[in-house]
PDB file of C-alpha atoms in Angstrom:
ATOM      1  CA  UNK A   1     -13.593 -17.561  15.870  1.00 51.00           C
ATOM      2  CA  UNK A   2     -12.033 -14.129  15.309  1.00 83.00           C
ATOM      3  CA  UNK A   3     -12.775 -12.425  12.023  1.00 86.00           C
ATOM      4  CA  UNK A   4      -8.989 -12.372  11.457  1.00 96.00           C
ATOM      5  CA  UNK A   5      -8.330 -16.087  11.966  1.00 93.00           C
ATOM      6  CA  UNK A   6      -8.796 -16.859   8.263  1.00 95.00           C
ATOM      7  CA  UNK A   7      -5.952 -14.589   7.169  1.00 97.00           C
ATOM      8  CA  UNK A   8      -2.715 -16.310   6.170  1.00 97.00           C
ATOM      9  CA  UNK A   9      -0.544 -13.371   5.084  1.00 98.00           C
ATOM     10  CA  UNK A  10      -1.883 -10.677   7.420  1.00 98.00           C
ATOM     11  CA  UNK A  11      -1.609 -10.663  11.195  1.00 97.00           C
ATOM     12  CA  UNK A  12      -3.965  -8.745  13.494  1.00 97.00           C
ATOM     13  CA  UNK A  13      -3.136  -7.821  17.090  1.00 97.00           C
ATOM     14  CA  UNK A  14      -4.880  -5.678  19.706  1.00 97.00           C
ATOM     15  CA  UNK A  15      -3.591  -3.131  22.197  1.00 96.00           C
ATOM     16  CA  UNK A  16      -6.772  -2.125  23.943  1.00 97.00           C
ATOM     17  CA  UNK A  17      -8.938  -0.374  21.338  1.00 97.00           C
ATOM     18  CA  UNK A  18      -6.024  -0.135  18.896  1.00 98.00           C
ATOM     19  CA  UNK A  19      -5.898  -2.771  16.133  1.00 98.00           C
ATOM     20  CA  UNK A  20      -2.550  -3.411  14.443  1.00 98.00           C
ATOM     21  CA  UNK A  21      -2.672  -4.972  10.980  1.00 98.00           C
ATOM     22  CA  UNK A  22       0.690  -6.387   9.886  1.00 98.00           C
ATOM     23  CA  UNK A  23       1.616  -7.589   6.411  1.00 98.00           C
ATOM     24  CA  UNK A  24       3.099 -10.953   7.268  1.00 98.00           C
ATOM     25  CA  UNK A  25       5.471 -12.259   4.595  1.00 98.00           C
ATOM     26  CA  UNK A  26       8.711 -11.099   6.255  1.00 98.00           C
ATOM     27  CA  UNK A  27      10.996 -13.515   4.401  1.00 97.00           C
ATOM     28  CA  UNK A  28       9.771 -11.961   1.130  1.00 97.00           C
ATOM     29  CA  UNK A  29       9.926  -8.378   2.490  1.00 98.00           C
ATOM     30  CA  UNK A  30       6.112  -8.490   2.572  1.00 98.00           C
ATOM     31  CA  UNK A  31       5.959  -8.484  -1.220  1.00 98.00           C
ATOM     32  CA  UNK A  32       2.374  -8.817  -2.390  1.00 98.00           C
ATOM     33  CA  UNK A  33       1.458 -12.152  -3.957  1.00 97.00           C
ATOM     34  CA  UNK A  34      -2.003 -13.323  -5.032  1.00 96.00           C
ATOM     35  CA  UNK A  35      -2.912 -14.442  -1.514  1.00 97.00           C
ATOM     36  CA  UNK A  36      -1.880 -11.203   0.180  1.00 98.00           C
ATOM     37  CA  UNK A  37      -3.616  -9.171  -2.528  1.00 98.00           C
ATOM     38  CA  UNK A  38      -6.868 -11.065  -1.926  1.00 97.00           C
ATOM     39  CA  UNK A  39      -6.570 -10.592   1.815  1.00 98.00           C
ATOM     40  CA  UNK A  40      -5.813  -6.879   1.467  1.00 98.00           C
ATOM     41  CA  UNK A  41      -9.030  -6.522  -0.513  1.00 98.00           C
ATOM     42  CA  UNK A  42     -11.072  -7.391   2.597  1.00 97.00           C
ATOM     43  CA  UNK A  43      -8.946  -6.525   5.651  1.00 98.00           C
ATOM     44  CA  UNK A  44      -9.997  -2.869   5.824  1.00 98.00           C
ATOM     45  CA  UNK A  45     -13.673  -3.819   5.711  1.00 98.00           C
ATOM     46  CA  UNK A  46     -13.122  -6.251   8.560  1.00 98.00           C
ATOM     47  CA  UNK A  47     -11.354  -3.490  10.494  1.00 98.00           C
ATOM     48  CA  UNK A  48     -14.229  -1.099   9.776  1.00 98.00           C
ATOM     49  CA  UNK A  49     -16.756  -3.610  11.089  1.00 97.00           C
ATOM     50  CA  UNK A  50     -14.652  -4.498  14.153  1.00 97.00           C
ATOM     51  CA  UNK A  51     -16.601  -3.074  17.083  1.00 96.00           C
ATOM     52  CA  UNK A  52     -13.614  -3.608  19.403  1.00 96.00           C
ATOM     53  CA  UNK A  53     -11.265  -1.372  17.385  1.00 98.00           C
ATOM     54  CA  UNK A  54     -11.314   2.430  17.325  1.00 98.00           C
ATOM     55  CA  UNK A  55      -7.872   3.092  15.804  1.00 98.00           C
ATOM     56  CA  UNK A  56      -6.051   1.032  13.152  1.00 98.00           C
ATOM     57  CA  UNK A  57      -2.283   0.797  12.658  1.00 98.00           C
ATOM     58  CA  UNK A  58      -0.896  -0.650   9.414  1.00 99.00           C
ATOM     59  CA  UNK A  59       2.665  -1.998   9.374  1.00 98.00           C
ATOM     60  CA  UNK A  60       4.887  -4.779   8.051  1.00 98.00           C
ATOM     61  CA  UNK A  61       6.514  -7.701   9.817  1.00 98.00           C
ATOM     62  CA  UNK A  62      10.299  -7.873   9.694  1.00 97.00           C
ATOM     63  CA  UNK A  63      12.602  -5.259   8.214  1.00 96.00           C
ATOM     64  CA  UNK A  64      10.393  -4.029   5.351  1.00 98.00           C
ATOM     65  CA  UNK A  65       6.970  -2.476   5.170  1.00 98.00           C
ATOM     66  CA  UNK A  66       6.124  -3.843   1.717  1.00 98.00           C
ATOM     67  CA  UNK A  67       8.347  -4.498  -1.303  1.00 97.00           C
ATOM     68  CA  UNK A  68       5.542  -4.121  -3.852  1.00 95.00           C
ATOM     69  CA  UNK A  69       4.518  -6.939  -6.164  1.00 95.00           C
ATOM     70  CA  UNK A  70       5.981 -10.421  -5.793  1.00 96.00           C
ATOM     71  CA  UNK A  71       8.027 -11.332  -8.880  1.00 95.00           C
ATOM     72  CA  UNK A  72       6.586 -14.856  -9.164  1.00 95.00           C
ATOM     73  CA  UNK A  73       3.080 -13.394  -9.077  1.00 96.00           C
ATOM     74  CA  UNK A  74       4.066 -11.000 -11.858  1.00 95.00           C
ATOM     75  CA  UNK A  75       5.143 -13.927 -14.023  1.00 95.00           C
ATOM     76  CA  UNK A  76       1.896 -15.727 -13.257  1.00 95.00           C
ATOM     77  CA  UNK A  77      -0.179 -12.787 -14.507  1.00 94.00           C
ATOM     78  CA  UNK A  78       1.982 -12.558 -17.627  1.00 95.00           C
ATOM     79  CA  UNK A  79       1.408 -16.254 -18.345  1.00 95.00           C
ATOM     80  CA  UNK A  80      -2.309 -16.030 -17.504  1.00 94.00           C
ATOM     81  CA  UNK A  81      -3.397 -12.444 -18.226  1.00 91.00           C
ATOM     82  CA  UNK A  82      -6.994 -13.330 -17.397  1.00 91.00           C
ATOM     83  CA  UNK A  83      -5.874 -13.303 -13.757  1.00 89.00           C
ATOM     84  CA  UNK A  84      -5.579  -9.537 -14.051  1.00 86.00           C
ATOM     85  CA  UNK A  85      -9.388  -9.276 -14.125  1.00 86.00           C
ATOM     86  CA  UNK A  86      -9.572 -10.540 -10.550  1.00 89.00           C
ATOM     87  CA  UNK A  87      -6.525  -8.461  -9.638  1.00 92.00           C
ATOM     88  CA  UNK A  88      -8.243  -5.326 -10.916  1.00 92.00           C
ATOM     89  CA  UNK A  89     -11.389  -5.968  -8.894  1.00 94.00           C
ATOM     90  CA  UNK A  90      -9.308  -6.598  -5.796  1.00 97.00           C
ATOM     91  CA  UNK A  91      -7.269  -3.448  -6.408  1.00 97.00           C
ATOM     92  CA  UNK A  92     -10.457  -1.392  -6.392  1.00 97.00           C
ATOM     93  CA  UNK A  93     -11.584  -3.105  -3.196  1.00 97.00           C
ATOM     94  CA  UNK A  94      -8.221  -2.369  -1.539  1.00 98.00           C
ATOM     95  CA  UNK A  95      -8.233   1.325  -2.377  1.00 97.00           C
ATOM     96  CA  UNK A  96     -11.872   2.061  -1.725  1.00 97.00           C
ATOM     97  CA  UNK A  97     -12.085   0.019   1.485  1.00 98.00           C
ATOM     98  CA  UNK A  98      -9.010   1.880   2.731  1.00 98.00           C
ATOM     99  CA  UNK A  99     -10.560   5.251   1.870  1.00 97.00           C
ATOM    100  CA  UNK A 100     -13.939   4.162   3.289  1.00 97.00           C
ATOM    101  CA  UNK A 101     -12.462   3.051   6.624  1.00 98.00           C
ATOM    102  CA  UNK A 102     -14.136   5.480   9.020  1.00 97.00           C
ATOM    103  CA  UNK A 103     -11.498   5.069  11.740  1.00 98.00           C
ATOM    104  CA  UNK A 104      -8.090   6.759  11.928  1.00 98.00           C
ATOM    105  CA  UNK A 105      -5.548   4.700  10.004  1.00 98.00           C
ATOM    106  CA  UNK A 106      -1.912   5.244  10.993  1.00 98.00           C
ATOM    107  CA  UNK A 107       0.907   3.795   8.919  1.00 98.00           C
ATOM    108  CA  UNK A 108       3.845   2.535  10.972  1.00 98.00           C
ATOM    109  CA  UNK A 109       6.376   2.674   8.149  1.00 98.00           C
ATOM    110  CA  UNK A 110       8.986   0.370   9.645  1.00 98.00           C
ATOM    111  CA  UNK A 111      10.993  -0.147   6.453  1.00 98.00           C
ATOM    112  CA  UNK A 112      11.048   0.229   2.691  1.00 98.00           C
ATOM    113  CA  UNK A 113       7.717   0.727   0.908  1.00 98.00           C
ATOM    114  CA  UNK A 114       7.664   0.385  -2.864  1.00 98.00           C
ATOM    115  CA  UNK A 115       4.998   0.122  -5.553  1.00 97.00           C
ATOM    116  CA  UNK A 116       1.736  -1.060  -4.077  1.00 97.00           C
ATOM    117  CA  UNK A 117       3.444  -0.914  -0.685  1.00 98.00           C
ATOM    118  CA  UNK A 118       3.920   2.828  -1.122  1.00 98.00           C
ATOM    119  CA  UNK A 119       0.274   3.257  -2.127  1.00 98.00           C
ATOM    120  CA  UNK A 120      -0.891   1.337   0.933  1.00 98.00           C
ATOM    121  CA  UNK A 121       1.197   3.628   3.119  1.00 98.00           C
ATOM    122  CA  UNK A 122       0.208   6.881   1.430  1.00 98.00           C
ATOM    123  CA  UNK A 123      -3.518   6.116   1.542  1.00 98.00           C
ATOM    124  CA  UNK A 124      -3.296   5.998   5.324  1.00 98.00           C
ATOM    125  CA  UNK A 125      -4.324   9.120   7.240  1.00 98.00           C
ATOM    126  CA  UNK A 126      -0.977   9.610   8.978  1.00 98.00           C
ATOM    127  CA  UNK A 127       2.396   8.094   8.050  1.00 98.00           C
ATOM    128  CA  UNK A 128       5.100   7.853  10.715  1.00 98.00           C
ATOM    129  CA  UNK A 129       8.303   6.484   9.226  1.00 98.00           C
ATOM    130  CA  UNK A 130      11.572   5.035  10.442  1.00 98.00           C
ATOM    131  CA  UNK A 131      14.517   7.109   9.256  1.00 98.00           C
ATOM    132  CA  UNK A 132      15.908   3.919   7.740  1.00 98.00           C
ATOM    133  CA  UNK A 133      12.942   3.539   5.401  1.00 98.00           C
ATOM    134  CA  UNK A 134      12.807   4.435   1.736  1.00 98.00           C
ATOM    135  CA  UNK A 135       9.671   4.955  -0.308  1.00 98.00           C
ATOM    136  CA  UNK A 136       8.955   5.021  -4.021  1.00 98.00           C
ATOM    137  CA  UNK A 137       6.717   3.736  -6.780  1.00 98.00           C
ATOM    138  CA  UNK A 138       8.954   1.901  -9.271  1.00 97.00           C
ATOM    139  CA  UNK A 139       6.153   0.411 -11.381  1.00 98.00           C
ATOM    140  CA  UNK A 140       7.863   1.742 -14.522  1.00 98.00           C
ATOM    141  CA  UNK A 141      11.064  -0.044 -13.493  1.00 97.00           C
ATOM    142  CA  UNK A 142       9.252  -3.345 -14.023  1.00 97.00           C
ATOM    143  CA  UNK A 143       7.446  -2.180 -17.155  1.00 97.00           C
ATOM    144  CA  UNK A 144       4.094  -1.513 -15.503  1.00 97.00           C
ATOM    145  CA  UNK A 145       1.819   1.496 -15.169  1.00 97.00           C
ATOM    146  CA  UNK A 146       1.380   2.794 -11.608  1.00 97.00           C
ATOM    147  CA  UNK A 147      -2.366   2.415 -12.064  1.00 95.00           C
ATOM    148  CA  UNK A 148      -3.237   0.760  -8.752  1.00 92.00           C
ATOM    149  CA  UNK A 149      -3.006   3.959  -6.738  1.00 95.00           C
ATOM    150  CA  UNK A 150       0.351   5.665  -7.117  1.00 97.00           C
ATOM    151  CA  UNK A 151      -0.498   7.784 -10.152  1.00 97.00           C
ATOM    152  CA  UNK A 152      -3.398   9.300  -8.223  1.00 97.00           C
ATOM    153  CA  UNK A 153      -2.241   9.686  -4.629  1.00 98.00           C
ATOM    154  CA  UNK A 154       1.306  10.986  -5.229  1.00 98.00           C
ATOM    155  CA  UNK A 155       0.246  14.198  -7.032  1.00 98.00           C
ATOM    156  CA  UNK A 156      -2.264  14.947  -4.280  1.00 97.00           C
ATOM    157  CA  UNK A 157       0.473  14.863  -1.644  1.00 97.00           C
ATOM    158  CA  UNK A 158       3.490  16.476  -3.330  1.00 97.00           C
ATOM    159  CA  UNK A 159       2.137  18.176  -6.469  1.00 97.00           C
ATOM    160  CA  UNK A 160       2.405  17.059 -10.065  1.00 98.00           C
ATOM    161  CA  UNK A 161       5.971  18.216 -10.799  1.00 97.00           C
ATOM    162  CA  UNK A 162       7.556  16.212  -7.986  1.00 97.00           C
ATOM    163  CA  UNK A 163       5.133  13.310  -8.306  1.00 98.00           C
ATOM    164  CA  UNK A 164       5.716  12.821 -12.019  1.00 98.00           C
ATOM    165  CA  UNK A 165       9.483  12.893 -11.549  1.00 98.00           C
ATOM    166  CA  UNK A 166       9.314  10.003  -9.096  1.00 98.00           C
ATOM    167  CA  UNK A 167       6.556   8.123 -10.927  1.00 98.00           C
ATOM    168  CA  UNK A 168       8.276   8.350 -14.331  1.00 98.00           C
ATOM    169  CA  UNK A 169      11.746   7.424 -13.044  1.00 98.00           C
ATOM    170  CA  UNK A 170      10.747   4.928 -10.370  1.00 97.00           C
ATOM    171  CA  UNK A 171      13.370   6.455  -8.060  1.00 98.00           C
ATOM    172  CA  UNK A 172      13.150   5.794  -4.333  1.00 98.00           C
ATOM    173  CA  UNK A 173      13.579   8.545  -1.769  1.00 98.00           C
ATOM    174  CA  UNK A 174      14.664   8.488   1.836  1.00 98.00           C
ATOM    175  CA  UNK A 175      12.110   8.917   4.583  1.00 98.00           C
ATOM    176  CA  UNK A 176      13.740  12.256   5.421  1.00 98.00           C
ATOM    177  CA  UNK A 177      13.220  13.514   1.868  1.00 98.00           C
ATOM    178  CA  UNK A 178       9.665  12.159   1.900  1.00 98.00           C
ATOM    179  CA  UNK A 179       8.944  14.166   5.042  1.00 98.00           C
ATOM    180  CA  UNK A 180      10.457  17.306   3.484  1.00 98.00           C
ATOM    181  CA  UNK A 181       8.210  16.959   0.450  1.00 97.00           C
ATOM    182  CA  UNK A 182       5.105  16.261   2.531  1.00 97.00           C
ATOM    183  CA  UNK A 183       4.752  12.646   1.420  1.00 97.00           C
ATOM    184  CA  UNK A 184       4.909  11.321   4.996  1.00 98.00           C
ATOM    185  CA  UNK A 185       3.904  12.935   8.273  1.00 98.00           C
ATOM    186  CA  UNK A 186       6.901  12.407  10.534  1.00 98.00           C
ATOM    187  CA  UNK A 187      10.252  10.594  10.588  1.00 98.00           C
ATOM    188  CA  UNK A 188      11.794   9.157  13.744  1.00 98.00           C
ATOM    189  CA  UNK A 189      14.543   6.720  14.638  1.00 98.00           C
ATOM    190  CA  UNK A 190      13.617   3.015  14.699  1.00 98.00           C
ATOM    191  CA  UNK A 191      13.876   3.055  18.496  1.00 98.00           C
ATOM    192  CA  UNK A 192      11.279   5.819  18.682  1.00 98.00           C
ATOM    193  CA  UNK A 193       8.851   4.407  16.134  1.00 98.00           C
ATOM    194  CA  UNK A 194       6.551   2.455  18.432  1.00 98.00           C
ATOM    195  CA  UNK A 195       6.355   5.218  21.029  1.00 98.00           C
ATOM    196  CA  UNK A 196       5.479   7.753  18.337  1.00 98.00           C
ATOM    197  CA  UNK A 197       2.917   5.566  16.558  1.00 98.00           C
ATOM    198  CA  UNK A 198       1.161   4.142  19.588  1.00 98.00           C
ATOM    199  CA  UNK A 199       1.394   7.374  21.545  1.00 98.00           C
ATOM    200  CA  UNK A 200      -0.564   9.061  18.761  1.00 98.00           C
ATOM    201  CA  UNK A 201      -2.941   6.101  18.461  1.00 98.00           C
ATOM    202  CA  UNK A 202      -3.707   6.248  22.172  1.00 98.00           C
ATOM    203  CA  UNK A 203      -4.201  10.007  22.017  1.00 98.00           C
ATOM    204  CA  UNK A 204      -6.720   9.608  19.196  1.00 98.00           C
ATOM    205  CA  UNK A 205      -8.427   6.702  20.969  1.00 98.00           C
ATOM    206  CA  UNK A 206      -9.002   9.006  23.931  1.00 97.00           C
ATOM    207  CA  UNK A 207     -10.405  11.781  21.775  1.00 98.00           C
ATOM    208  CA  UNK A 208     -13.902  12.647  20.553  1.00 98.00           C
ATOM    209  CA  UNK A 209     -14.092   9.672  18.238  1.00 98.00           C
ATOM    210  CA  UNK A 210     -17.215  10.619  16.337  1.00 98.00           C
ATOM    211  CA  UNK A 211     -15.797  14.058  15.553  1.00 98.00           C
ATOM    212  CA  UNK A 212     -12.434  12.528  14.603  1.00 98.00           C
ATOM    213  CA  UNK A 213     -13.979   9.846  12.411  1.00 98.00           C
ATOM    214  CA  UNK A 214     -16.367  12.203  10.655  1.00 98.00           C
ATOM    215  CA  UNK A 215     -13.556  14.690  10.044  1.00 98.00           C
ATOM    216  CA  UNK A 216     -11.574  11.915   8.371  1.00 98.00           C
ATOM    217  CA  UNK A 217     -14.582  10.958   6.241  1.00 97.00           C
ATOM    218  CA  UNK A 218     -15.042  14.564   5.189  1.00 98.00           C
ATOM    219  CA  UNK A 219     -11.358  15.032   4.345  1.00 97.00           C
ATOM    220  CA  UNK A 220     -11.405  11.863   2.215  1.00 97.00           C
ATOM    221  CA  UNK A 221     -14.387  12.910   0.093  1.00 98.00           C
ATOM    222  CA  UNK A 222     -12.292  14.664  -2.605  1.00 97.00           C
ATOM    223  CA  UNK A 223      -9.884  11.695  -2.719  1.00 96.00           C
ATOM    224  CA  UNK A 224     -12.769   9.268  -3.124  1.00 97.00           C
ATOM    225  CA  UNK A 225     -14.244  11.412  -5.885  1.00 97.00           C
ATOM    226  CA  UNK A 226     -10.871  11.439  -7.671  1.00 97.00           C
ATOM    227  CA  UNK A 227     -10.455   7.679  -7.445  1.00 97.00           C
ATOM    228  CA  UNK A 228     -14.046   6.953  -8.456  1.00 96.00           C
ATOM    229  CA  UNK A 229     -13.646   9.169 -11.514  1.00 97.00           C
ATOM    230  CA  UNK A 230     -10.303   7.867 -12.764  1.00 97.00           C
ATOM    231  CA  UNK A 231      -9.216   4.631 -11.098  1.00 97.00           C
ATOM    232  CA  UNK A 232     -10.714   2.335 -13.741  1.00 96.00           C
ATOM    233  CA  UNK A 233      -8.608   4.038 -16.423  1.00 97.00           C
ATOM    234  CA  UNK A 234      -5.461   3.566 -14.366  1.00 97.00           C
ATOM    235  CA  UNK A 235      -6.221  -0.128 -13.935  1.00 96.00           C
ATOM    236  CA  UNK A 236      -6.914  -0.476 -17.664  1.00 95.00           C
ATOM    237  CA  UNK A 237      -3.552   1.013 -18.566  1.00 97.00           C
ATOM    238  CA  UNK A 238      -1.793  -1.186 -16.020  1.00 96.00           C
ATOM    239  CA  UNK A 239      -3.580  -4.231 -17.452  1.00 95.00           C
ATOM    240  CA  UNK A 240      -2.321  -3.344 -20.924  1.00 96.00           C
ATOM    241  CA  UNK A 241       1.223  -2.846 -19.646  1.00 97.00           C
ATOM    242  CA  UNK A 242       1.099  -6.360 -18.161  1.00 95.00           C
ATOM    243  CA  UNK A 243       1.065  -7.649 -21.751  1.00 96.00           C
ATOM    244  CA  UNK A 244       4.145  -5.771 -22.948  1.00 97.00           C
ATOM    245  CA  UNK A 245       7.518  -7.219 -23.843  1.00 97.00           C
ATOM    246  CA  UNK A 246       9.183  -4.689 -21.547  1.00 98.00           C
ATOM    247  CA  UNK A 247       7.330  -6.054 -18.527  1.00 98.00           C
ATOM    248  CA  UNK A 248       8.465  -9.596 -19.328  1.00 97.00           C
ATOM    249  CA  UNK A 249      12.007  -8.327 -19.807  1.00 97.00           C
ATOM    250  CA  UNK A 250      11.917  -6.638 -16.398  1.00 97.00           C
ATOM    251  CA  UNK A 251      10.765  -9.846 -14.720  1.00 97.00           C
ATOM    252  CA  UNK A 252      13.454 -11.842 -16.521  1.00 97.00           C
ATOM    253  CA  UNK A 253      16.122  -9.324 -15.558  1.00 96.00           C
ATOM    254  CA  UNK A 254      15.084  -9.380 -11.902  1.00 94.00           C
ATOM    255  CA  UNK A 255      15.368 -13.156 -11.807  1.00 94.00           C
ATOM    256  CA  UNK A 256      18.706 -13.109 -13.627  1.00 96.00           C
ATOM    257  CA  UNK A 257      20.008 -10.305 -11.380  1.00 94.00           C
ATOM    258  CA  UNK A 258      20.861  -7.991 -14.264  1.00 96.00           C
ATOM    259  CA  UNK A 259      19.736  -4.617 -15.568  1.00 96.00           C
ATOM    260  CA  UNK A 260      16.742  -4.842 -17.919  1.00 96.00           C
ATOM    261  CA  UNK A 261      17.120  -3.843 -21.560  1.00 97.00           C
ATOM    262  CA  UNK A 262      13.900  -2.138 -22.565  1.00 97.00           C
ATOM    263  CA  UNK A 263      12.818  -1.794 -26.182  1.00 96.00           C
ATOM    264  CA  UNK A 264       9.632   0.218 -25.796  1.00 95.00           C
ATOM    265  CA  UNK A 265       7.466  -2.732 -26.772  1.00 95.00           C
TER     266      UNK A 265
END
C-alpha cells in the first residue's frame, strides 16, 4: 500500500521523480477542516521519506489553492476550545515539517490562498502563481491572531511595514502585486502555469540534487531558528483569540452573510 493511500483530503500523484501534493476539498475551496489539518501535519514528513520523489509540488484541486480555515471547524473549536491543544501541536508539525523537508518544494498557486493557505504557500521554496490568484492573511477578519505562520513569514519576505499593513487589515492582494512586493516568485497566466511549474521541477530534478537540497537546508536555518524561538507565543495568542466574542461574531456573520460588528471583546 502506498504511504499516501490513507489520506482522505490530500491527493498525491507522480510525474517521474516529481511528487505533486494536492489539497483535495475542491467543493470547499480546499478550506482546512480538522481532517485536512491532521493530514497536513504529516504529509511533508511522508514526502521527505519518499525515496521515489526528488522534487515536491504543492497545489490545490479545483479553482482555489486554499481558502484558509473551514468555518464549521472554527465553530467546533469555539464550542470545544480544548480541541485547540491538538490544533496547536498539529500547527507546529505542519510548519516545521515543511521547513525540514530537504527537497525543493514548489508551490503551484492555482488560485486564491488565504490565512493558513497563504502560510502553506509562502513556506514553500518557490511560489509560481496564476495571475488570477489572490493572496492574503485575513485572520484578523475572523477575529483570530495570525499565529500559525503568517505573523512570522510575511515580514521575512516583504519587510515589517508592508507585512503589518496586510496582517493588521486582512486585505488580499493580487498575484501581480504579490510578485512586485517579493511575496511570490513569478506570476503567469493559468494556461502557462503547469509548463512553468513542471518545467522548473524537471530542471531541478536533473540538477545536482545533494547540492540543491543542502543549499535549501542552509537557507532555511534562519527561518527555522525564528520559528523555534517564537512560534509557541504566536500559537498561544491565537488560542486566546479563539475564545473572544469577536471571533464568534465573525463566524456568525460569515454564516449569516453579513458584515461582522466587532466590539473589541
